[in-house]
Coordinates of C-alpha atoms in Angstrom, one line a residue:
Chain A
X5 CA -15.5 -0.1 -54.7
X6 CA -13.8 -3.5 -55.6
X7 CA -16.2 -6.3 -57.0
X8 CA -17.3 -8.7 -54.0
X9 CA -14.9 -11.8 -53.8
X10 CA -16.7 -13.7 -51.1
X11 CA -20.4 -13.4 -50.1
X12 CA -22.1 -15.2 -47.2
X13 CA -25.8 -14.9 -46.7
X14 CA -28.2 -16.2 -44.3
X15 CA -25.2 -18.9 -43.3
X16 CA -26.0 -21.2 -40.2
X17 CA -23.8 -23.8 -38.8
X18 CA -25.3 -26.3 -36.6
X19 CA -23.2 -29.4 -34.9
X20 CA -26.3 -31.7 -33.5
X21 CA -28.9 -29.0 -31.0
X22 CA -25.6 -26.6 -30.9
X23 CA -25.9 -23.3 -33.3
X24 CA -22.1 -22.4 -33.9
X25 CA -23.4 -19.3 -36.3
X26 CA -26.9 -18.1 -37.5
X27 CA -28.0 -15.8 -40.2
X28 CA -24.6 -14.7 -40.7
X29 CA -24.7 -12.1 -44.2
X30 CA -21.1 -10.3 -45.0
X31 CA -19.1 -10.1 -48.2
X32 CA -15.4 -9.4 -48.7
X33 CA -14.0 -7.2 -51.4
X34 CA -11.9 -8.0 -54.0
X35 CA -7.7 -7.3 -52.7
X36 CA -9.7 -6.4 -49.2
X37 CA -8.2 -8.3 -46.0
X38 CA -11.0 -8.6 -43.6
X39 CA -10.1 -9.4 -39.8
X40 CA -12.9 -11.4 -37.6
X41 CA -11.9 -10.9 -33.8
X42 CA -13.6 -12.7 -30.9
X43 CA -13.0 -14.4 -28.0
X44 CA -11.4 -18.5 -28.3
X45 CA -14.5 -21.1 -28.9
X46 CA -16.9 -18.2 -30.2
X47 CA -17.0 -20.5 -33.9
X48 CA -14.6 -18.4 -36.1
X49 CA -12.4 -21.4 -36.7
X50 CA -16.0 -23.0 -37.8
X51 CA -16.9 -20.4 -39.7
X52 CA -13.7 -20.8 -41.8
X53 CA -13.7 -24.2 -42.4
X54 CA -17.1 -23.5 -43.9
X55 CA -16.1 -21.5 -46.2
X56 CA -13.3 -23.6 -47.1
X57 CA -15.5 -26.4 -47.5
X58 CA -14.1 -28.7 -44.9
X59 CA -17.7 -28.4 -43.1
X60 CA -21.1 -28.1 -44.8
X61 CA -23.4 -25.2 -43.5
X62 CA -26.4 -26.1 -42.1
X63 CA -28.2 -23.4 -44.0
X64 CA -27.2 -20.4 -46.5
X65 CA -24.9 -19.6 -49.7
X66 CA -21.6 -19.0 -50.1
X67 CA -20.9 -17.3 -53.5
X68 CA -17.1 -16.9 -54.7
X69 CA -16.1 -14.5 -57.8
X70 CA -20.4 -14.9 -58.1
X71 CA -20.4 -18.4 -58.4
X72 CA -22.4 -20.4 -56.0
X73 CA -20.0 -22.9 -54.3
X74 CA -21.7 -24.1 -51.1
X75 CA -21.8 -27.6 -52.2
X76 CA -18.6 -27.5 -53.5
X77 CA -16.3 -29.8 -52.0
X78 CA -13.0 -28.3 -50.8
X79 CA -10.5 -29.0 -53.2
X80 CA -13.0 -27.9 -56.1
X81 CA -13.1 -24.1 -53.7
X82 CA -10.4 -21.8 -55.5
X83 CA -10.2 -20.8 -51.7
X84 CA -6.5 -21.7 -49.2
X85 CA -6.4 -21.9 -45.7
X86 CA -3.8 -21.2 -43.4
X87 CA -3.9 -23.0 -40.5
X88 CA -3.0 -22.4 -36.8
X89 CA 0.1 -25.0 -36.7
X90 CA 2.2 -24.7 -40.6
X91 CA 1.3 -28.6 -41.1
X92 CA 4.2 -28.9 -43.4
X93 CA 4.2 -32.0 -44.9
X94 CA 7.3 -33.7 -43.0
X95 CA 8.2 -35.6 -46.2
X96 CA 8.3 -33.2 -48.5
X97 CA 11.4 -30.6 -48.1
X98 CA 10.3 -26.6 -48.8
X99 CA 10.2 -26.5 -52.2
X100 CA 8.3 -29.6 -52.8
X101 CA 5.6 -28.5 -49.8
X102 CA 5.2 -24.9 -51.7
X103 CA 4.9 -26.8 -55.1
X104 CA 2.7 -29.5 -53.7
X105 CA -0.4 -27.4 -54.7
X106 CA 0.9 -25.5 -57.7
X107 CA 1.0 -29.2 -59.0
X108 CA -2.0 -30.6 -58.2
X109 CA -3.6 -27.4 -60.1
X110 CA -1.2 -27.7 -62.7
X111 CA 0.3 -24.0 -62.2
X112 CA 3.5 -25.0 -61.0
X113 CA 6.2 -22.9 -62.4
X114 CA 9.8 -23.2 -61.4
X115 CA 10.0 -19.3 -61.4
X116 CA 6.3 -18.9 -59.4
X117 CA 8.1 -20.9 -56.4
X118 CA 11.7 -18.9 -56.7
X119 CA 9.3 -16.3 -56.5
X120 CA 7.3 -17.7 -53.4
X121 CA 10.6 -17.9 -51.9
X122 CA 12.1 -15.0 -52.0
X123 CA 8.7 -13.2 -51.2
X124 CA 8.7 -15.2 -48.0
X125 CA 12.6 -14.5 -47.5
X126 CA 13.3 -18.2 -47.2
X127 CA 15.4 -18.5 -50.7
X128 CA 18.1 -20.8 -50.3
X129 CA 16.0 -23.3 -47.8
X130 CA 14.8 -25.2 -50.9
X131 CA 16.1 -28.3 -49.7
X132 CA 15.7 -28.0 -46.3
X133 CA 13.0 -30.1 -44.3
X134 CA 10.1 -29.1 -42.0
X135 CA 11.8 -30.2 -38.7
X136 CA 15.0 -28.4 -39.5
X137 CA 13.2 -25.1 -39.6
X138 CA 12.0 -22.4 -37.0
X139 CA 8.5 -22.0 -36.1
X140 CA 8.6 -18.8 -37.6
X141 CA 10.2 -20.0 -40.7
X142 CA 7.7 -22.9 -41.2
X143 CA 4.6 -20.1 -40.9
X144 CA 6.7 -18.6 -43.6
X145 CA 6.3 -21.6 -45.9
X146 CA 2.6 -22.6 -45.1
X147 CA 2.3 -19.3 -46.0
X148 CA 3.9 -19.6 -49.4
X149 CA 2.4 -22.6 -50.3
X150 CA -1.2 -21.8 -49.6
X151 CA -0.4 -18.6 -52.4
X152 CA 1.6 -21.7 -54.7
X153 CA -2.3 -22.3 -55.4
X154 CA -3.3 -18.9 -56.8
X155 CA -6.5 -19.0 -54.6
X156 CA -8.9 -16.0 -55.5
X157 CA -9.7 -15.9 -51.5
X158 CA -6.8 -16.7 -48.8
X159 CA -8.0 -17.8 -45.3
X160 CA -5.7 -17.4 -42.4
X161 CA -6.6 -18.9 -38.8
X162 CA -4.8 -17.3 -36.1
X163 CA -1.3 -18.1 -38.1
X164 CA 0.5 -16.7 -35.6
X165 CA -0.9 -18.1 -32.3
X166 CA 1.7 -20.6 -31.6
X167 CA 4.6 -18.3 -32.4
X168 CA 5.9 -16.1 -29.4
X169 CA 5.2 -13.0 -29.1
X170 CA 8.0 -10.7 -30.4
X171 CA 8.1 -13.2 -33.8
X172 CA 4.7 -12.7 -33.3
X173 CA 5.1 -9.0 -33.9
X174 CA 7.3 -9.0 -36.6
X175 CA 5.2 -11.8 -38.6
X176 CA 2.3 -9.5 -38.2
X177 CA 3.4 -6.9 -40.1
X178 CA 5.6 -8.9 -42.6
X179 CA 2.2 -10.7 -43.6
X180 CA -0.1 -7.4 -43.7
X181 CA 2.7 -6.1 -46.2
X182 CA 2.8 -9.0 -47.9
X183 CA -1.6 -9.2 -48.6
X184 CA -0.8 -6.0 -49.8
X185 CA 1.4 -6.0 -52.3
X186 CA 0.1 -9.1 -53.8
X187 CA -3.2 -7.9 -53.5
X188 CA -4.6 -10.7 -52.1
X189 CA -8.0 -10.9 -51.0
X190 CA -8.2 -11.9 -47.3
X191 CA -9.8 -13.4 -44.4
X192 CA -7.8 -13.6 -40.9
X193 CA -9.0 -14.8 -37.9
X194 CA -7.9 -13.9 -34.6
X195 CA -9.2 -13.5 -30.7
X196 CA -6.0 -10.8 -30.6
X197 CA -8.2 -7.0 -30.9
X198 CA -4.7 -5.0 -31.6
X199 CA -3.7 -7.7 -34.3
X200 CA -7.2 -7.5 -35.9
X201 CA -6.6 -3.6 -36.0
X202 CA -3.4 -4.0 -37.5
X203 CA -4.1 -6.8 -39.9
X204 CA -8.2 -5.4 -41.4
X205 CA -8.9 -3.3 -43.5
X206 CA -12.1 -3.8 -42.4
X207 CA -12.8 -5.7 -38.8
X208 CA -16.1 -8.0 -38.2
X209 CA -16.3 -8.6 -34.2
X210 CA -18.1 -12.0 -33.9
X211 CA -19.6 -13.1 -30.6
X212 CA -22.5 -15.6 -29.8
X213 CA -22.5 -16.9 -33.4
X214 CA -23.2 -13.5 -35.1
X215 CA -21.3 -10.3 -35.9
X216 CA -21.6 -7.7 -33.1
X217 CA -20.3 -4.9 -35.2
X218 CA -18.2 -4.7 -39.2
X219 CA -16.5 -1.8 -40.3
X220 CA -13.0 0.0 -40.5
X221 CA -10.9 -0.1 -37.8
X222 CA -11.2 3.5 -37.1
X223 CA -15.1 3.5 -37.1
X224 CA -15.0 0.1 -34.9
X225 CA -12.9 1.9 -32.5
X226 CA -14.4 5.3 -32.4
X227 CA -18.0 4.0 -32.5
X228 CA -18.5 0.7 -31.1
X229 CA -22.1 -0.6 -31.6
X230 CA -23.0 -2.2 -27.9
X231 CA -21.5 -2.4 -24.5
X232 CA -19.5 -5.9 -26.1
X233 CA -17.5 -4.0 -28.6
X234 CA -17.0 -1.6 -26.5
X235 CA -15.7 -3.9 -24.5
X236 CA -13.7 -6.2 -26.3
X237 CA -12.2 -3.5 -27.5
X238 CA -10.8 -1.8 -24.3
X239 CA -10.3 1.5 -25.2
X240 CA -14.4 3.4 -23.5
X241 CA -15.7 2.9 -20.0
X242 CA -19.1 1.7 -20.3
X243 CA -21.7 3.4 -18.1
X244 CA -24.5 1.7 -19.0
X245 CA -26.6 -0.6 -21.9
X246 CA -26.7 2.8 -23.9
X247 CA -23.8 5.2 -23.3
X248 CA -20.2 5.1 -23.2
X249 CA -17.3 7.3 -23.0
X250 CA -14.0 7.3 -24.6
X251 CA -11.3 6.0 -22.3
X252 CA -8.6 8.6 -24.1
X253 CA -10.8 11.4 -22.3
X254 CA -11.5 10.2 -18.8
X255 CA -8.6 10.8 -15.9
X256 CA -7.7 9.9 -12.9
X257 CA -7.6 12.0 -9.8
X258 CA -8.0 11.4 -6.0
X259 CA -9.9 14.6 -5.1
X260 CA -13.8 15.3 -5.9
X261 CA -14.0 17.3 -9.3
X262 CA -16.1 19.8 -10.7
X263 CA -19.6 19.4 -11.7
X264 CA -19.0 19.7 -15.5
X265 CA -17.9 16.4 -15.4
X266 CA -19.2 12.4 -14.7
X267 CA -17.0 11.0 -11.6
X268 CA -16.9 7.3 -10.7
X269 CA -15.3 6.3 -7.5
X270 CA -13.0 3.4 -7.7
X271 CA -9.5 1.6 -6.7
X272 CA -6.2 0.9 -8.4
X273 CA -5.9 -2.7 -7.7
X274 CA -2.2 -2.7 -9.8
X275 CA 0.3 -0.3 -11.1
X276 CA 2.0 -1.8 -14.6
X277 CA 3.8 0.2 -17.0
X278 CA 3.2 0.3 -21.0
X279 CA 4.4 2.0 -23.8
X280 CA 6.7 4.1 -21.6
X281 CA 3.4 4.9 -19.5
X282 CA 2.3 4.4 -15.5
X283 CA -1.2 2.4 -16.0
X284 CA -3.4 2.0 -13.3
X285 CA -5.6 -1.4 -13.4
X286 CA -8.7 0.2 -11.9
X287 CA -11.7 -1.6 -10.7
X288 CA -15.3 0.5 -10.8
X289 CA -17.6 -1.2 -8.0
X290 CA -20.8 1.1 -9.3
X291 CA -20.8 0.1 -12.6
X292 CA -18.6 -3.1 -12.2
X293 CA -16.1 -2.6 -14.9
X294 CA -12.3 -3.3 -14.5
X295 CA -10.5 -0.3 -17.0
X296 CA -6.8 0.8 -17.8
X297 CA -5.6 3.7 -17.3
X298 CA -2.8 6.3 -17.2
X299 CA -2.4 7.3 -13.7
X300 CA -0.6 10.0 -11.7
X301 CA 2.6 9.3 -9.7
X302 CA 1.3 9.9 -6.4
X303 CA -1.8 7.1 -6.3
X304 CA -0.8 3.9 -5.4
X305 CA -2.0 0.3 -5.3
X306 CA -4.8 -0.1 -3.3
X307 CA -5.5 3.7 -3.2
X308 CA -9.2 5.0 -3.3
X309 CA -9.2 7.0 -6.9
X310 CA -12.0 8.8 -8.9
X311 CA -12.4 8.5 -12.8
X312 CA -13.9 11.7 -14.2
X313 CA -15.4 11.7 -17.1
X314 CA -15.8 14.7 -19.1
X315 CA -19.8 15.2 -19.9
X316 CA -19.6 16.5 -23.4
X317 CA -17.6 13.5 -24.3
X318 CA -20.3 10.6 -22.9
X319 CA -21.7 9.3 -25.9
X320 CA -24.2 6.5 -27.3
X321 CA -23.9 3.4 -28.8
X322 CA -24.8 3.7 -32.3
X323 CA -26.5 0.2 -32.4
X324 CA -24.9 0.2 -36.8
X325 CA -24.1 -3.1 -37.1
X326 CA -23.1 -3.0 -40.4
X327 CA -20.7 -0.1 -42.4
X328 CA -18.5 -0.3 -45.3
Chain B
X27 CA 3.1 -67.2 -51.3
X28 CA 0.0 -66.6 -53.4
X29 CA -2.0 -67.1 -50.3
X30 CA 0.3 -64.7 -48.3
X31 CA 0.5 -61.9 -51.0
X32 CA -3.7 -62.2 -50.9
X33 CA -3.8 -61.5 -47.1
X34 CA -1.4 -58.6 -46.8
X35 CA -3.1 -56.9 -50.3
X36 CA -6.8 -57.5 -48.2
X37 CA -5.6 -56.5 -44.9
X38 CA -3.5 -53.2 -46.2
X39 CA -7.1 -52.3 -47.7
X40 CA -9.6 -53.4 -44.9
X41 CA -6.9 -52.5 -42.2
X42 CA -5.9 -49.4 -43.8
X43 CA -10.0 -48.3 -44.3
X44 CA -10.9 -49.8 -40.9
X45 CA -8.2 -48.0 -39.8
X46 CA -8.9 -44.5 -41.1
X47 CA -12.5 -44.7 -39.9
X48 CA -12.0 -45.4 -36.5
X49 CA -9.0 -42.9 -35.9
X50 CA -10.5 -39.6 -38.0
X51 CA -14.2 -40.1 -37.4
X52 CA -16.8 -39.8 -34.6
X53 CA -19.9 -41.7 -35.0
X54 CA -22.1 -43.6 -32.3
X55 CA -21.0 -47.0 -31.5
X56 CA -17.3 -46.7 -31.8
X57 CA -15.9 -48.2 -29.2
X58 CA -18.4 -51.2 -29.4
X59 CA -17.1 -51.2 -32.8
X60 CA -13.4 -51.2 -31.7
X61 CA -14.0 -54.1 -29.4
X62 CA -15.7 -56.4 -31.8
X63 CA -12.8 -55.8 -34.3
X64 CA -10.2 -57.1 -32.1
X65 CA -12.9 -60.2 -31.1
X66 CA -11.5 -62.4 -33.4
X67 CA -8.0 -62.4 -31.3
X68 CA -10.3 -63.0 -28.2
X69 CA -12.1 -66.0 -29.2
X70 CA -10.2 -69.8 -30.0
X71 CA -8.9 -69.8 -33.3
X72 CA -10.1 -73.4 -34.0
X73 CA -13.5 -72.1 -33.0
X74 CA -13.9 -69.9 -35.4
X75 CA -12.6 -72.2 -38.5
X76 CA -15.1 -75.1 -37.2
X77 CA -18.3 -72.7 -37.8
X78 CA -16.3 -70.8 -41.1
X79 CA -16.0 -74.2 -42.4
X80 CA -19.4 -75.0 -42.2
X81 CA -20.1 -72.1 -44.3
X82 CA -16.8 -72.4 -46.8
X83 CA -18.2 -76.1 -47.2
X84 CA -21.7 -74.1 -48.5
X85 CA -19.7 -71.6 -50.5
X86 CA -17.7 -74.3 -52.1
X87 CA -14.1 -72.2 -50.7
X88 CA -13.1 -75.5 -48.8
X89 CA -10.1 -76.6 -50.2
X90 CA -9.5 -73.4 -52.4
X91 CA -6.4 -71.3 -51.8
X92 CA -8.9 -68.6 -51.5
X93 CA -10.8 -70.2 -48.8
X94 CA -7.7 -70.4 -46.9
X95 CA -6.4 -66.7 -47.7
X96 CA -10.1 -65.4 -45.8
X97 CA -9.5 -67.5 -43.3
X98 CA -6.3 -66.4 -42.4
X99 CA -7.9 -62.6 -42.4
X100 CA -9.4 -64.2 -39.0
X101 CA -6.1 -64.3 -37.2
X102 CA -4.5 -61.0 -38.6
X103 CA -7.5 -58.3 -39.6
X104 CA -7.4 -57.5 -35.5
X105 CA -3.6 -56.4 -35.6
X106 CA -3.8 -54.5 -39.1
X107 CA -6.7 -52.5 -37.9
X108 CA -5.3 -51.8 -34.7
X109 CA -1.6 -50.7 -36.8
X110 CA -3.3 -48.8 -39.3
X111 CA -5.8 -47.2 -36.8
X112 CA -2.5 -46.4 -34.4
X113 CA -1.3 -44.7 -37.8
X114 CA -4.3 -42.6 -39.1
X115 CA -4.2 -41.3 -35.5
X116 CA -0.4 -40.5 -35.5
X117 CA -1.1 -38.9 -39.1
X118 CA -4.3 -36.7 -37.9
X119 CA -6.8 -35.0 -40.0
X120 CA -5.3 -31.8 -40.3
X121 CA -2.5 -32.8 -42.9
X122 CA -5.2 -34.3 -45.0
X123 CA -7.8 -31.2 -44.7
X124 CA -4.5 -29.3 -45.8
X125 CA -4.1 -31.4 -48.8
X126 CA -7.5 -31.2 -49.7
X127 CA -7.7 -27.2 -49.3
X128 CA -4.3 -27.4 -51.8
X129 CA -6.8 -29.4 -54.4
X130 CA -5.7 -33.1 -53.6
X131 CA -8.4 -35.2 -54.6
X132 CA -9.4 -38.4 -52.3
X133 CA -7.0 -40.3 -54.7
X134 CA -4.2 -37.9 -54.7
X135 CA -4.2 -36.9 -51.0
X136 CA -4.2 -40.9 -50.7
X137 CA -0.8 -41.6 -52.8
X138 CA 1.0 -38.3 -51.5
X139 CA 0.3 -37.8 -47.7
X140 CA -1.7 -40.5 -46.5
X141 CA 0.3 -44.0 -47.6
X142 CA 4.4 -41.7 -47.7
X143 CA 3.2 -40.9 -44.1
X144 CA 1.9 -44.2 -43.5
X145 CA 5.3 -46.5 -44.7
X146 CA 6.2 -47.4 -40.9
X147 CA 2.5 -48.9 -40.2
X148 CA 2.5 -50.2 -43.6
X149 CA 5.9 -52.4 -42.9
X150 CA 4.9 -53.3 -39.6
X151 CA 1.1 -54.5 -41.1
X152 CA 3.3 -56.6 -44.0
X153 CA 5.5 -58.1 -41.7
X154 CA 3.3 -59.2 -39.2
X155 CA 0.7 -60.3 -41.1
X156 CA 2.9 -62.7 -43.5
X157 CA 4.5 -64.4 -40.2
X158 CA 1.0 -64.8 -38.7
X159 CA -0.5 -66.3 -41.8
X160 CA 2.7 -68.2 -42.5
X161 CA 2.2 -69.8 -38.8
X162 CA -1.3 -71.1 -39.5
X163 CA -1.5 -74.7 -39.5
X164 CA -4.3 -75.6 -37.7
X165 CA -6.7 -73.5 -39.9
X166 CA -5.2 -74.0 -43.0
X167 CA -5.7 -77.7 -42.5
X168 CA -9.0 -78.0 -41.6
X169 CA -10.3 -75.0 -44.6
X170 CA -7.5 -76.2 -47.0
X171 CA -8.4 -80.5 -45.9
X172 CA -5.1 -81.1 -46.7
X173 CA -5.7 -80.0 -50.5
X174 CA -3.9 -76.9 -50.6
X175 CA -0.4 -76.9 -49.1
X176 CA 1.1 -74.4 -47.4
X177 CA 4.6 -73.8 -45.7
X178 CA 3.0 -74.6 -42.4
X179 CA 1.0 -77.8 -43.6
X180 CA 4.8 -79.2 -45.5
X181 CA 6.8 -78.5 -42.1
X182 CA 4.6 -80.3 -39.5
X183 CA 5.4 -84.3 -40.4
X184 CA 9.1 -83.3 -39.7
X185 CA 8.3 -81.5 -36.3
X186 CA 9.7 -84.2 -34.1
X187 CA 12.7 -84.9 -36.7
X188 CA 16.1 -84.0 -35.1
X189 CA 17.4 -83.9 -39.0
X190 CA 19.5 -79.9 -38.2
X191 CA 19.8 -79.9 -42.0
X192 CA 15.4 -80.4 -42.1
X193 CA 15.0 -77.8 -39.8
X194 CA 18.1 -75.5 -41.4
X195 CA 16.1 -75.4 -44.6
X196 CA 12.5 -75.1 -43.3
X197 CA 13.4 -71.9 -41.1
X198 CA 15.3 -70.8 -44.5
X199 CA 12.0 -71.2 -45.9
X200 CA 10.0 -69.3 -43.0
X201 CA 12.7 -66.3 -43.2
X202 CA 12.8 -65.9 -46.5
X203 CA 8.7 -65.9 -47.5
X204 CA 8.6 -62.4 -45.1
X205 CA 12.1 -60.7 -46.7
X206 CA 10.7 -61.3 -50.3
X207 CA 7.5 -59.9 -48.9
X208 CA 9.5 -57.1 -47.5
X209 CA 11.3 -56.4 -50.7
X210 CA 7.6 -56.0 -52.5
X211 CA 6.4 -54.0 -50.3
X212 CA 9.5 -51.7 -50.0
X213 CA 9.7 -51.7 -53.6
X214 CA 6.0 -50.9 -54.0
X215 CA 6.7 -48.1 -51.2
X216 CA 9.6 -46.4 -53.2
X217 CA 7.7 -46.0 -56.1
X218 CA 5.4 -43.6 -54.3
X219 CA 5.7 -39.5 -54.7
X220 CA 8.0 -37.4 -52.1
X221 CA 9.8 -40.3 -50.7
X222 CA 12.8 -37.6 -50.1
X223 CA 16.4 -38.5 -48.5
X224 CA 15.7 -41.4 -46.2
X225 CA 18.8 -39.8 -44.2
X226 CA 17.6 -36.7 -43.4
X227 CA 14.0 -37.7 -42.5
X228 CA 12.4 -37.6 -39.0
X229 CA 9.2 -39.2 -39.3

């Protein structure tokens, strides 16, 4: 396993009587890219700016490449940030905003931001200013310019929320491949499940100021630790505080079934259709939980349906916060 | 011209400071703070310089170009708060954060994104604060006692003159104090990093 980069322990952010975090421990790995997911206004944007040193914590350490740098102010943290907007500098044309911090750090090569350039796919906008590029484009070049620095961690903050969505998709991707092959170690925030999937290698769901669950996507997915992973992530029906069962082996039918198996009465309140699939948007008045399913042709909206769950595959919440 | 230069250098600092704190930070008090900024613009002019000279007389500043530079901050501190507070606001905090995440220091993220991004609220602040403190007879006299002579003080014995060629050469005068300002300041602007193509700029 890869040295830690980035270790957090016992960190607490308070603004006034509010706690945005509390006893928050993780650590990222060196080259890893780790994905926090939770819902808008749950403090990840907080958390970031912590450890980017634009906010003091209220309590703990953050150590980087095993240095203590909690009371290090931000442009002494060999950390970048990637913001939600690009925030291009509208003076400054492409290559100047991608050399801006090379310079300041005295790394600056002409070949480092050809480099930058081409890596980004934007070679040949050198001279080009911030308002004459896409919104896509100028994502791009924050992009660049927050790895002109060299930083040893790279934070990025929902980069792609106000992008729409099929650039969306495509930046996704473009950017997972790029962490990758510049083995970069990463942090990327996000309220998006799917694009904190695709973007981890490991995925930390944070809700009500502390981590509800870390580990690989896989493990996250197969064995959520409570009912709000489980949840968020939308792939089990939760029966109760303690049990769950994977949505990928319940189905829908409209007559009673045998007893080998759980069945929940419900309705299909809509019909959409996904991934070349009919999914029913079913609503569970026992249990109170809305889920999505695949559905046959015959039900239709409105239609009384039953969910049946088969028993062996009801399982437990494994309570594991915490996994490699 | 010496007086004038002083009162543009002190307001682009105060202004410019003022300016910063009010638009980026949150603090108690604010807008009570806000209010008794713009005060002095609220209150009689002559008002003011009857209880300042009292207390230039005790400072021995009556009759000093300097005493007459602070008290021309009176009349145009209000406006170069509000204009550099406007601008600060316009600029935000995020562009500076970003600089400081890309390691600008205080002093760096000061001569490369806050003053380039600034220039527009800077030549308004220059302009209007040269006119204003060029206008100020009434102060200037009663500071200045008829000592130190300013452009205001040498045009108002020929106010009543119908002399065209008088008044041709005093508003030469009173035009050309605020272009040579113009040109300093211009000049001081173009000497900062990233200034770019002025033609293809849209800020």
């Amino acid at each position: 396993m890869n040295p830690h980069t980035l270790e957090l322990t016992q960190a607490e952010k308070q603004f006034a009587s509010n706690t945005i975090f509390h006893d928050l421990s993780f650590h990222v790995h060196q080259d890893e890219v780790l994905s926090i997911v939770g819902p808008s206004g749950s403090g990840k944007t907080t958390l970031l700016r912590t450890i980017a040193g634009l906010e003091g914590l209220s309590q703990g350490r953050i150590i980087l490449n095993g240095k203590d740098v909690t009371r290090h102010k931000a442009h002494h943290r060999a950390i970048s940030f990637v913001f939600q907007q690009p925030l291009l500098f509208p003076h400054m044309n492409v290559w100047e905003n991608i050399s801006y911090g090379a310079k300041l750090n005295k790394t600056h090569s002409h070949a480092k931001t050809e480099d930058l350039l081409r890596s980004v796919d934007l070679a040949g906008y050198e001279t080009a200013y911030p308002f004459e590029l896409s919104g896509g484009q100028k994502q791009r070049v924050a992009l660049a310019r927050s790895l002109a620095i060299e930083p040893s961690l790279l934070l990025l903050d929902e980069p792609f929320s106000s992008l729409d969505p099929t650039l969306r998709h495509g930046l996704r991707y473009w950017v997972r491949n790029l962490l990758k092959t510049k083995g970069i170690t990463a942090v990327f925030v996000t309220h998006d499940h799917e694009e904190a999937l695709l973007m981890g290698d490991r995925v930390a769901v944070f809700h009500e100021g502390t981590f509800q669950q870390i580990g690989k996507p896989d493990q996250i997915h197969e064995y959520p630790a409570n009912p709000y992973v489980a949840r968020f992530l939308g792939s089990h029906i939760i029966l109760d505080d303690d049990r769950y069962a994977p949505l990928k082996a319940c189905y829908v039918t409209t007559e009673t079934p045998a007893d080998s198996v759980l069945s929940l009465s419900g309705t299909a309140d809509h019909i959409t259709y996904h991934h070349g699939q009919r999914l029913g948007h079913l609503y569970l008045p026992h249990i109170h939980e809305r889920i999505v399913l695949p559905i046959p042709l015959h039900v239709s909206p409105g239609e009384e349906i039953r969910i049946n769950v088969p028993r062996e595959h009801i399982q437990t919440f494994s309570k594991a916060r915490y996994s490699e | 011209m010496l007086i004038g230069s002083l009162v543009v250098l002190v307001n682009l600092i105060v202004g410019g400071m003022t300016g910063k704190a009010l638009a980026l930070y949150d603090f108690k008090g604010k807008s009570v703070l806000e209010t008794l900024f713009l005060a002095p613009i609220l209150i009689p002019i002559i008002l003011l310089a009857m209880g300042a000279h009292l207390a230039m007389i005790r400072l021995d500043l009556a009759g000093t170009w300097v005493g007459i530079a602070i008290i021309h901050l009176i009349p145009t501190l209000p406006y170069s708060i509000r204009i550099m507070t406007n601008g600060y606001h316009q600029i935000g905090r995020l562009w500076l954060e970003q600089s400081e995440i890309l390691g600008a220091s205080p002093v760096k993220k000061l001569l490369t994104i806050e003053l380039p991004l600034l220039k527009p609220a800077i030549r308004s602040l220059v302009f209007l604060v040269i006119v204003i403190s060029l206008s100020q007879y009434a102060i200037t006299a009663i500071i200045g006692g008829g000592e130190v002579l300013t452009l205001a003080l040498v045009f108002f014995p020929f106010l009543d003159t119908a002399d065209t060629s008088v008044l041709a050469a005093f508003s030469l005068w009173f035009a050309l104090v605020p272009l040579i300002m113009y040109i300093l300041a211009e000049t001081f602007l173009s000497y900062l990093p990233y200034h770019g193509k002025r033609w293809r700029k849209h800020i």
